[in-house]
Protein backbone atom coordinates (compact mmCIF):
# COMPACT_ATOMS: atom_id res chain seq x y z
CA UNK A 1 0.00 0.00 0.00
CA UNK A 2 1.02 3.58 -0.45
CA UNK A 3 0.17 6.65 1.55
CA UNK A 4 -2.36 8.79 -0.19
CA UNK A 5 -2.46 11.91 1.84
CA UNK A 6 -4.36 14.99 0.80
CA UNK A 7 -2.35 17.73 -0.75
CA UNK A 8 -3.68 20.61 1.32
CA UNK A 9 -3.16 23.77 -0.66
CA UNK A 10 -0.30 24.29 -3.07
CA UNK A 11 -1.76 21.83 -5.57
CA UNK A 12 -0.59 24.13 -8.34
CA UNK A 13 3.02 23.15 -7.68
CA UNK A 14 4.58 20.80 -10.17
CA UNK A 15 7.86 19.00 -10.38
CA UNK A 16 8.94 21.66 -12.88
CA UNK A 17 8.67 24.63 -10.53
CA UNK A 18 9.50 22.87 -7.25
CA UNK A 19 12.12 20.22 -7.87
CA UNK A 20 13.05 18.31 -4.74
CA UNK A 21 16.38 19.16 -3.16
CA UNK A 22 18.71 16.46 -1.90
CA UNK A 23 17.37 14.74 1.22
CA UNK A 24 14.21 12.90 2.18
CA UNK A 25 11.82 12.64 -0.72
CA UNK A 26 10.41 9.89 -2.86
CA UNK A 27 12.40 8.72 -5.84
CA UNK A 28 9.66 7.40 -8.10
CA UNK A 29 9.38 7.45 -11.85
CA UNK A 30 7.28 10.23 -13.39
CA UNK A 31 4.49 7.74 -14.19
CA UNK A 32 4.23 6.58 -10.56
CA UNK A 33 4.48 10.13 -9.25
CA UNK A 34 1.57 11.06 -11.52
CA UNK A 35 -0.52 8.19 -10.13
CA UNK A 36 0.38 9.21 -6.60
CA UNK A 37 -0.61 12.81 -7.30
CA UNK A 38 -3.94 11.72 -8.79
CA UNK A 39 -4.73 9.67 -5.70
CA UNK A 40 -3.63 12.46 -3.37
CA UNK A 41 -5.94 14.85 -5.18
CA UNK A 42 -8.83 12.40 -4.80
CA UNK A 43 -8.12 12.04 -1.09
CA UNK A 44 -7.87 15.80 -0.73
CA UNK A 45 -11.42 16.03 -2.05
CA UNK A 46 -12.51 13.37 0.44
CA UNK A 47 -10.86 15.16 3.35
CA UNK A 48 -12.53 18.40 2.32
CA UNK A 49 -15.90 16.65 2.08
CA UNK A 50 -15.47 15.28 5.60
CA UNK A 51 -15.64 18.71 7.23
CA UNK A 52 -19.27 19.56 6.36
CA UNK A 53 -20.33 15.92 6.79
CA UNK A 54 -18.87 15.84 10.31
CA UNK A 55 -20.18 19.29 11.20
CA UNK A 56 -23.72 18.32 10.15
CA UNK A 57 -23.66 14.88 11.76
CA UNK A 58 -24.07 13.08 8.45
CA UNK A 59 -22.50 9.89 9.73
CA UNK A 60 -23.30 7.81 6.66
CA UNK A 61 -21.34 10.19 4.43
CA UNK A 62 -18.49 10.25 6.95
CA UNK A 63 -18.41 6.43 7.00
CA UNK A 64 -18.51 6.21 3.20
CA UNK A 65 -15.72 8.77 2.76
CA UNK A 66 -13.61 7.13 5.48
CA UNK A 67 -13.94 3.72 3.85
CA UNK A 68 -13.09 5.17 0.45
CA UNK A 69 -9.94 6.74 1.86
CA UNK A 70 -9.08 3.58 3.80
CA UNK A 71 -9.16 1.46 0.65
CA UNK A 72 -7.49 3.89 -1.75
CA UNK A 73 -4.13 2.32 -2.43
CA UNK A 74 -2.00 2.96 -5.47
CA UNK A 75 -1.11 -0.73 -5.37
CA UNK A 76 -4.70 -1.63 -6.25
CA UNK A 77 -4.40 0.14 -9.59
CA UNK A 78 -3.38 -1.57 -12.79
CA UNK A 79 0.36 -1.35 -12.29
CA UNK A 80 2.95 -3.13 -14.35
CA UNK A 81 5.19 -5.64 -12.62
CA UNK A 82 8.06 -3.16 -13.02
CA UNK A 83 6.04 -0.42 -11.31
CA UNK A 84 5.14 -2.70 -8.39
CA UNK A 85 8.82 -3.62 -8.05
CA UNK A 86 9.76 0.08 -8.17
CA UNK A 87 7.34 0.88 -5.34
CA UNK A 88 8.64 -1.97 -3.18
CA UNK A 89 12.24 -0.96 -3.81
CA UNK A 90 11.96 2.83 -3.52
CA UNK A 91 9.54 3.48 -0.66
CA UNK A 92 11.34 4.03 2.65
CA UNK A 93 10.19 2.28 5.84
CA UNK A 94 9.15 5.60 7.44
CA UNK A 95 6.87 6.30 4.48
CA UNK A 96 5.28 2.86 4.77
CA UNK A 97 4.71 3.36 8.51
CA UNK A 98 2.92 6.66 7.84
CA UNK A 99 0.94 4.92 5.12
CA UNK A 100 -0.23 2.20 7.47
CA UNK A 101 -1.17 4.73 10.15
CA UNK A 102 -3.10 6.86 7.66
CA UNK A 103 -5.18 4.01 6.29
CA UNK A 104 -5.80 2.65 9.78
CA UNK A 105 -7.08 6.06 10.92
CA UNK A 106 -9.39 6.27 7.90
CA UNK A 107 -10.85 2.89 8.80
CA UNK A 108 -11.30 3.89 12.42
CA UNK A 109 -12.99 7.13 11.34
CA UNK A 110 -15.43 5.10 9.25
CA UNK A 111 -16.07 2.73 12.17
CA UNK A 112 -16.70 5.62 14.57
CA UNK A 113 -19.11 7.16 12.04
CA UNK A 114 -21.07 3.91 11.86
CA UNK A 115 -21.34 4.05 15.67
CA UNK A 116 -22.36 7.74 15.53
CA UNK A 117 -19.55 8.71 17.91
CA UNK A 118 -18.78 12.36 17.12
CA UNK A 119 -15.91 12.65 19.60
CA UNK A 120 -14.04 9.66 18.16
CA UNK A 121 -14.78 10.85 14.61
CA UNK A 122 -13.14 14.18 15.46
CA UNK A 123 -10.14 12.38 16.91
CA UNK A 124 -9.58 10.29 13.78
CA UNK A 125 -10.06 13.28 11.50
CA UNK A 126 -7.28 14.91 13.50
CA UNK A 127 -5.14 11.75 13.17
CA UNK A 128 -5.62 11.75 9.39
CA UNK A 129 -4.59 15.39 9.14
CA UNK A 130 -1.65 14.91 11.50
CA UNK A 131 -0.37 12.02 9.37
CA UNK A 132 -0.67 14.17 6.25
CA UNK A 133 1.42 16.90 7.86
CA UNK A 134 4.04 14.42 9.10
CA UNK A 135 4.43 12.83 5.68
CA UNK A 136 4.51 16.15 3.82
CA UNK A 137 7.09 17.48 6.31
CA UNK A 138 9.34 14.43 5.91
CA UNK A 139 8.95 13.59 2.23
CA UNK A 140 7.69 16.72 0.49
CA UNK A 141 8.97 19.68 2.48
CA UNK A 142 10.21 21.24 -0.75
CA UNK A 143 6.55 21.46 -1.86
CA UNK A 144 5.25 22.50 1.55
CA UNK A 145 7.88 24.89 2.96
CA UNK A 146 5.56 26.00 5.76
CA UNK A 147 5.90 22.51 7.26
CA UNK A 148 9.68 22.39 7.37
CA UNK A 149 11.64 22.60 10.61
CA UNK A 150 13.16 25.93 9.57
CA UNK A 151 9.69 27.45 9.21
CA UNK A 152 8.71 26.05 12.62
CA UNK A 153 11.84 27.51 14.23
CA UNK A 154 11.17 30.96 12.73
CA UNK A 155 7.58 31.02 14.04
CA UNK A 156 8.72 30.16 17.58
CA UNK A 157 11.26 32.99 17.65
CA UNK A 158 8.60 35.72 17.33
mmCIF file with all atom_site columns, C-alpha atoms in Angstrom, residues 5-10 13-14 17-26 33 40 95 98 131-152 155:
data_model
loop_
_atom_site.group_PDB
_atom_site.id
_atom_site.type_symbol
_atom_site.label_atom_id
_atom_site.label_alt_id
_atom_site.label_comp_id
_atom_site.label_asym_id
_atom_site.label_entity_id
_atom_site.label_seq_id
_atom_site.pdbx_PDB_ins_code
_atom_site.Cartn_x
_atom_site.Cartn_y
_atom_site.Cartn_z
_atom_site.occupancy
_atom_site.B_iso_or_equiv
_atom_site.pdbx_formal_charge
_atom_site.auth_seq_id
_atom_site.auth_comp_id
_atom_site.auth_asym_id
_atom_site.auth_atom_id
_atom_site.pdbx_PDB_model_num
ATOM 1  C CA . UNK A 1 5   ? -2.463 11.906 1.842   1.00 0.00 ? 5   UNK A CA 1
ATOM 2  C CA . UNK A 1 6   ? -4.365 14.989 0.799   1.00 0.00 ? 6   UNK A CA 1
ATOM 3  C CA . UNK A 1 7   ? -2.351 17.730 -0.746  1.00 0.00 ? 7   UNK A CA 1
ATOM 4  C CA . UNK A 1 8   ? -3.683 20.609 1.315   1.00 0.00 ? 8   UNK A CA 1
ATOM 5  C CA . UNK A 1 9   ? -3.159 23.771 -0.665  1.00 0.00 ? 9   UNK A CA 1
ATOM 6  C CA . UNK A 1 10  ? -0.298 24.293 -3.070  1.00 0.00 ? 10  UNK A CA 1
ATOM 7  C CA . UNK A 1 13  ? 3.019  23.151 -7.683  1.00 0.00 ? 13  UNK A CA 1
ATOM 8  C CA . UNK A 1 14  ? 4.575  20.803 -10.167 1.00 0.00 ? 14  UNK A CA 1
ATOM 9  C CA . UNK A 1 17  ? 8.666  24.632 -10.528 1.00 0.00 ? 17  UNK A CA 1
ATOM 10 C CA . UNK A 1 18  ? 9.503  22.870 -7.249  1.00 0.00 ? 18  UNK A CA 1
ATOM 11 C CA . UNK A 1 19  ? 12.122 20.223 -7.866  1.00 0.00 ? 19  UNK A CA 1
ATOM 12 C CA . UNK A 1 20  ? 13.054 18.308 -4.737  1.00 0.00 ? 20  UNK A CA 1
ATOM 13 C CA . UNK A 1 21  ? 16.383 19.161 -3.163  1.00 0.00 ? 21  UNK A CA 1
ATOM 14 C CA . UNK A 1 22  ? 18.705 16.457 -1.897  1.00 0.00 ? 22  UNK A CA 1
ATOM 15 C CA . UNK A 1 23  ? 17.371 14.744 1.219   1.00 0.00 ? 23  UNK A CA 1
ATOM 16 C CA . UNK A 1 24  ? 14.213 12.901 2.178   1.00 0.00 ? 24  UNK A CA 1
ATOM 17 C CA . UNK A 1 25  ? 11.824 12.639 -0.718  1.00 0.00 ? 25  UNK A CA 1
ATOM 18 C CA . UNK A 1 26  ? 10.414 9.894  -2.857  1.00 0.00 ? 26  UNK A CA 1
ATOM 19 C CA . UNK A 1 33  ? 4.484  10.132 -9.248  1.00 0.00 ? 33  UNK A CA 1
ATOM 20 C CA . UNK A 1 40  ? -3.630 12.464 -3.367  1.00 0.00 ? 40  UNK A CA 1
ATOM 21 C CA . UNK A 1 95  ? 6.870  6.297  4.477   1.00 0.00 ? 95  UNK A CA 1
ATOM 22 C CA . UNK A 1 98  ? 2.922  6.660  7.843   1.00 0.00 ? 98  UNK A CA 1
ATOM 23 C CA . UNK A 1 131 ? -0.366 12.017 9.369   1.00 0.00 ? 131 UNK A CA 1
ATOM 24 C CA . UNK A 1 132 ? -0.669 14.171 6.246   1.00 0.00 ? 132 UNK A CA 1
ATOM 25 C CA . UNK A 1 133 ? 1.417  16.895 7.862   1.00 0.00 ? 133 UNK A CA 1
ATOM 26 C CA . UNK A 1 134 ? 4.042  14.422 9.101   1.00 0.00 ? 134 UNK A CA 1
ATOM 27 C CA . UNK A 1 135 ? 4.429  12.833 5.677   1.00 0.00 ? 135 UNK A CA 1
ATOM 28 C CA . UNK A 1 136 ? 4.512  16.149 3.821   1.00 0.00 ? 136 UNK A CA 1
ATOM 29 C CA . UNK A 1 137 ? 7.086  17.484 6.306   1.00 0.00 ? 137 UNK A CA 1
ATOM 30 C CA . UNK A 1 138 ? 9.339  14.430 5.912   1.00 0.00 ? 138 UNK A CA 1
ATOM 31 C CA . UNK A 1 139 ? 8.948  13.588 2.234   1.00 0.00 ? 139 UNK A CA 1
ATOM 32 C CA . UNK A 1 140 ? 7.689  16.724 0.485   1.00 0.00 ? 140 UNK A CA 1
ATOM 33 C CA . UNK A 1 141 ? 8.970  19.683 2.484   1.00 0.00 ? 141 UNK A CA 1
ATOM 34 C CA . UNK A 1 142 ? 10.208 21.236 -0.749  1.00 0.00 ? 142 UNK A CA 1
ATOM 35 C CA . UNK A 1 143 ? 6.549  21.458 -1.863  1.00 0.00 ? 143 UNK A CA 1
ATOM 36 C CA . UNK A 1 144 ? 5.248  22.503 1.551   1.00 0.00 ? 144 UNK A CA 1
ATOM 37 C CA . UNK A 1 145 ? 7.882  24.886 2.964   1.00 0.00 ? 145 UNK A CA 1
ATOM 38 C CA . UNK A 1 146 ? 5.561  26.002 5.763   1.00 0.00 ? 146 UNK A CA 1
ATOM 39 C CA . UNK A 1 147 ? 5.902  22.513 7.255   1.00 0.00 ? 147 UNK A CA 1
ATOM 40 C CA . UNK A 1 148 ? 9.679  22.387 7.370   1.00 0.00 ? 148 UNK A CA 1
ATOM 41 C CA . UNK A 1 149 ? 11.639 22.597 10.613  1.00 0.00 ? 149 UNK A CA 1
ATOM 42 C CA . UNK A 1 150 ? 13.156 25.932 9.569   1.00 0.00 ? 150 UNK A CA 1
ATOM 43 C CA . UNK A 1 151 ? 9.691  27.453 9.211   1.00 0.00 ? 151 UNK A CA 1
ATOM 44 C CA . UNK A 1 152 ? 8.713  26.052 12.618  1.00 0.00 ? 152 UNK A CA 1
ATOM 45 C CA . UNK A 1 155 ? 7.584  31.023 14.042  1.00 0.00 ? 155 UNK A CA 1
#
